[in-house]
Amino acid sequence: MKYEIQIAGKPCTVELERDAARWSISLDGSPADVDAVELSPGVFSILLDGLSYEVRVSPEPDGTLRILSGLEEFTAEVVDPRSWRRRRHGALEAEGRQAVAAPMPGKVVRLLVQAGDRVEAGQGILVIEAMKMQNEIRSPKSGVVEGLLAREGQAVNAGEVLAWVD
Amino acid sequence: MKYEIQIAGKPCTVELERDAARWSISLDGSPADVDAVELSPGVFSILLDGLSYEVRVSPEPDGTLRILSGLEEFTAEVVDPRSWRRRRHGALEAEGRQAVAAPMPGKVVRLLVQAGDRVEAGQGILVIEAMKMQNEIRSPKSGVVEGLLAREGQAVNAGEVLAWVD
Amino acid sequence: MFRKILIANRGEIAVRILRACRELGIRSVAVFSDVDRASLHVRLADEAYPIGPAPSRESYLRIDKLMDVARRAGCDAVHPGYGFLAENPALPRACTDSGVTFIGPPAEAMEALGSKTAGRQLARRADVPTVPGAFDPIEKPEEAESLAQVLGYPVLLKAIAGGGGKGMRLVANAAEFASAWRDAGSEALNAFGDARLYLEKYLLRPRHIEIQILADNHGRVVSLGERECSVQRRHQKLVEEAPSPVVTPGLRAQMGEAAVRLARAGGYVNAGTVEFLVDANLDFYFLEVNTRLQVEHPVTEQVTGLDLVKLQIAIAAGHRLPFAWESITPRGHAMEVRLYAEDPENNFFPSPGRILSRRMPTGPGIRIDEGVYEGWTVPNDYDPLLGKLIAWGNSREETIARLRRALEEFAVTGIKTNAALFRRILAETDFLHGEIHTRWLDELLRVPAAASRNGYPGAAKAAVIAAALWQGNQGGAASGAPQAEESEPSRWKIEGRRRQLDRDP
Amino acid sequence: MFRKILIANRGEIAVRILRACRELGIRSVAVFSDVDRASLHVRLADEAYPIGPAPSRESYLRIDKLMDVARRAGCDAVHPGYGFLAENPALPRACTDSGVTFIGPPAEAMEALGSKTAGRQLARRADVPTVPGAFDPIEKPEEAESLAQVLGYPVLLKAIAGGGGKGMRLVANAAEFASAWRDAGSEALNAFGDARLYLEKYLLRPRHIEIQILADNHGRVVSLGERECSVQRRHQKLVEEAPSPVVTPGLRAQMGEAAVRLARAGGYVNAGTVEFLVDANLDFYFLEVNTRLQVEHPVTEQVTGLDLVKLQIAIAAGHRLPFAWESITPRGHAMEVRLYAEDPENNFFPSPGRILSRRMPTGPGIRIDEGVYEGWTVPNDYDPLLGKLIAWGNSREETIARLRRALEEFAVTGIKTNAALFRRILAETDFLHGEIHTRWLDELLRVPAAASRNGYPGAAKAAVIAAALWQGNQGGAASGAPQAEESEPSRWKIEGRRRQLDRDP
């Protein structure tokens, strides 16, 4: 099985081939000297040219993978035949108007703008309270607030779209 | 669902009844004041009349359950329709001649008796080496060594029958 | 000594307290809200009782429910921990009415020292230097703003009932005043049910250094030395250490005497902390008194060898403090970092959720006080503190090395934490030289973190491989990476090994 | 200082050593056998290389493979840990040949002090009192048996190459001699590749008290004080503490001087331990020298504040020991228990297997040095030591209370451990009074454990309920107990809660 993987922006190809009961692995076409075992779901011990890495993979709400590798943290996207459609869709969406999403579950305690307002990148859109802290959610870009979906007092989930800016 | 459970030798009946999304529990017919959640597979937090117990359940090779409840350790046997046959079988076996089973995986390094020998309860039958320690396996009862299945140098698994004494 | 203690709290501090109870042979009674049923403090307590829905105002802040549990469970004492009701005089009063002992100061001492304005008035009378500012709660924002003009910006807005940086805002200029006032007030209302604020002059680049005191019921008040807590993000302590890199034995004695003087003046009993700001000339100014156990109490425990929670219980039971403790000198160096469920990459937004996997450090010089476990879901309803990582060493250098080592072993998935921030802080030259102040971290955070100083060249490669293996597993375990428990090595692994040994890595 | 250290070991001690390396900024290189690929020491090391099949004679005991890895990975030093090759002079010699530094004593010192017979000859020359017995390996069982007759039973058979109770047997009378000789010999052969035995007179009810020494390359030899390790099962240490309940400052000085004298006589360098037996009159007799780091080194670290592994590395790098350490006095009290994968209910048979679930203690005064993790399969091929639980407190009483608390938090399923045995020991009056000797535990174990002193009345009920819920889950998760992550409480739970609050528990 061959996987296209976007990691830290750069594309990369990983080939996994059955060899006896295990996998042999090649990176961007060249065979890698890898000894990998899964210690528990999503937790891998990977020996790469003798260097020992513990790698933890967990899926994010937006369909990307959050990967802790040693002390480094990466966001990756796997593109394989099965998931091709979903990824593409996500990609397209990102090119359209920008969504302002709730970064964590919480309660909307205050709206700072109204639909139609012009906002600068980084300007506060609304305030969410979570874990007893008030957090200002800022605009990802300069533009006009098109849809303002959140209402004061409303409970929101992580990843929930609160507004659109175009 | 109703379960007959043998614990520390004593029989006991537990009834689990669906009530909304959860279970209501009664012990030997009378409803118990219980708040139980499973924290992870086989690990339960049980509040019983306000007392907090953490209970860990794990199956043993012989089909019984090893249960750590607070600081206490129990061996239990669940008798429900599905597993009725297996348990019975186990029970019957126990009443026949006594099996001398390997308590852990290891290697038979020495036989101390031969088939047909008369042995006392607690007398050494053979020596198993595991984790670098030599462990003498003793006879569960006084009697005659009927079958001596183990051979010197043989690797054995936990629970594997090594000999019979009658 | 007590027979059974109600722990009116949750999370790591509830666990800390019940451990002290167990070591003293006292039964512990936990309380829990609906979302805390599976919490670690419930698992470890001897008894546990529900006290209502998730919102703390309906559970952990409900004195009536707590007293009800205390009575029905037969408790003879109550420990409030920190936060929630710990500094609310209504709790000790309710305890007195219910005939159970409150493990903490008397209500009068809380009122005399706890509120920041009252505390400062008392400090002046006790000849303890204070920071210029308002002494009383200010009702109207206009009054506050004009006072700010008089003192000159920057000024600091603080909640009368406040603590832990909640309901606190730094105001750099008049333009920011209105929104800061509004946010601080509503945060204070949510956190403490009291929106009242006051303000004070903001010292430039001060250190936060606090004195831990103990006072018994027999008139003895002792200082256990200082903790430095200058590494703060928006007035929220993140790194605490003892001893302070700048406190000399002489200054320690001066500050200790001032703290003890103030505690005596306020009729204080049990464990408390007197917070000071220390400027570049090592002059110190009284900031406030925390009339409770502090989050950072472990660093004092590590350098003094004393167990502050057990001492709180002993004092509440009427025991005397031995004289010897007046002459305590710290041994070695201790440092604590607060692990929060928050995302440093994303403006430190809280990151509640289920802990999917984690690796916790252990080994020499490492202590962990925590309230969570793998598989547990960190609720959205409370403070995001997961636990505290405390290191001890012979020197500040060894302590930092151990803390860094522990933070390299620490890993968690499912939620985000601020662990990477601490790895960054512990590598900063200023920090290593002890050149820190209460705004040091906020200034540091304006500069984006340098990319990976840790030199794991192949980390990205390993990540890509893991991503592919992970994706492979989504098709079902069969297609996945070899599981650890499978024993004999595959051909390709042996291949790989031979290749490894045929060349210098 | 070194750049990269090869750790020629596995399990908790390999983890302990690589942590010291990380704290010193030295890269760590692990080695692993086929069954150790997923071991904790491989996960935590900077680099890891395979060295062959599970049997230690084909992997961890293969000097050639170790030197090969050291060379190819570019290591400049090798730490042997304990066990395996730690006391085999061939390893330091191989290191010298390969131009890497051995972190431990020179081969000559190992030979002069390590073998028990040579050690005793040297002790006599250094005026260190010894236990009567044979000085040389005995080839024929007949010779040994006749010497036993002369000394009088009981006698102790010991492996020349021995350590950790392996290849050791107590012989109470002539009848037992033959089988004891046979078992000790074959155990010694398996453990050390050397079947040779010697024997000595067995003192009645002696204490095992040992002195930790450090010696640098510049002629300085210091004592770090004693550890008492009298709680042993069949000569296997299980509980170790410092200071000893019976050692006075005077005796500490005497024993320390004797140990230093012996180390000097043997030209010893680096960390070592001189073991003594101490009788009822507090007379001490030299037992043997362990020319390596001890399993129980953490108790000395906890009371001295020193990091012995870092000091071993510093000494090997040629650093000098500061003078001050000659006057070290212990602070507080430390105690360690060794957690083994074995079944106390079933004659302490080893219990390897997969760790299904566990709960590890944390919090004040608790240190854990371990080599395993949840989900890992403890292999059948090595020593059953899972890890060590170490407690520190201001007094022996507080230390025991903390250790007991930690052991109550400790839980593991999938394998059996000896944790319950420690809970029993820590409740024994003799132990609490420090009235222990090397046969105390073996005598205690002849008496069956009293049923549950811990008073958990409902434990059996809770167990039955859990068994039913577990069985319910076997039908598929749907039919199981409520999962922790489900949020809103069920009707019956609310029911139960109301009932709880309507009545005194």
Tab-separated table of C-alpha atoms in Angstrom, chain D residues 26 98 167 171 178 188 209 211 214 223 253 286 330 385 387 392 450 459:
chain	number	residue	atom	x	y	z
D	26	ILE	CA	25.129	12.637	27.197
D	98	SER	CA	38.150	-1.194	22.250
D	167	GLY	CA	23.261	-19.787	43.200
D	171	VAL	CA	21.799	-26.019	54.231
D	178	ALA	CA	23.465	-32.995	48.160
D	188	ALA	CA	24.946	-20.418	39.276
D	209	ILE	CA	23.926	-4.012	56.635
D	211	ILE	CA	28.171	0.393	53.232
D	214	LEU	CA	32.675	5.936	46.238
D	223	SER	CA	31.609	6.193	52.608
D	253	ALA	CA	31.873	5.500	61.357
D	286	PHE	CA	32.556	-8.776	56.275
D	330	PRO	CA	21.738	10.869	56.253
D	385	LEU	CA	12.132	-7.422	38.851
D	387	GLY	CA	10.695	-1.964	39.340
D	392	TRP	CA	11.207	9.097	51.741
D	450	ALA	CA	-4.020	-13.161	58.489
D	459	ALA	CA	-14.889	-5.594	48.995
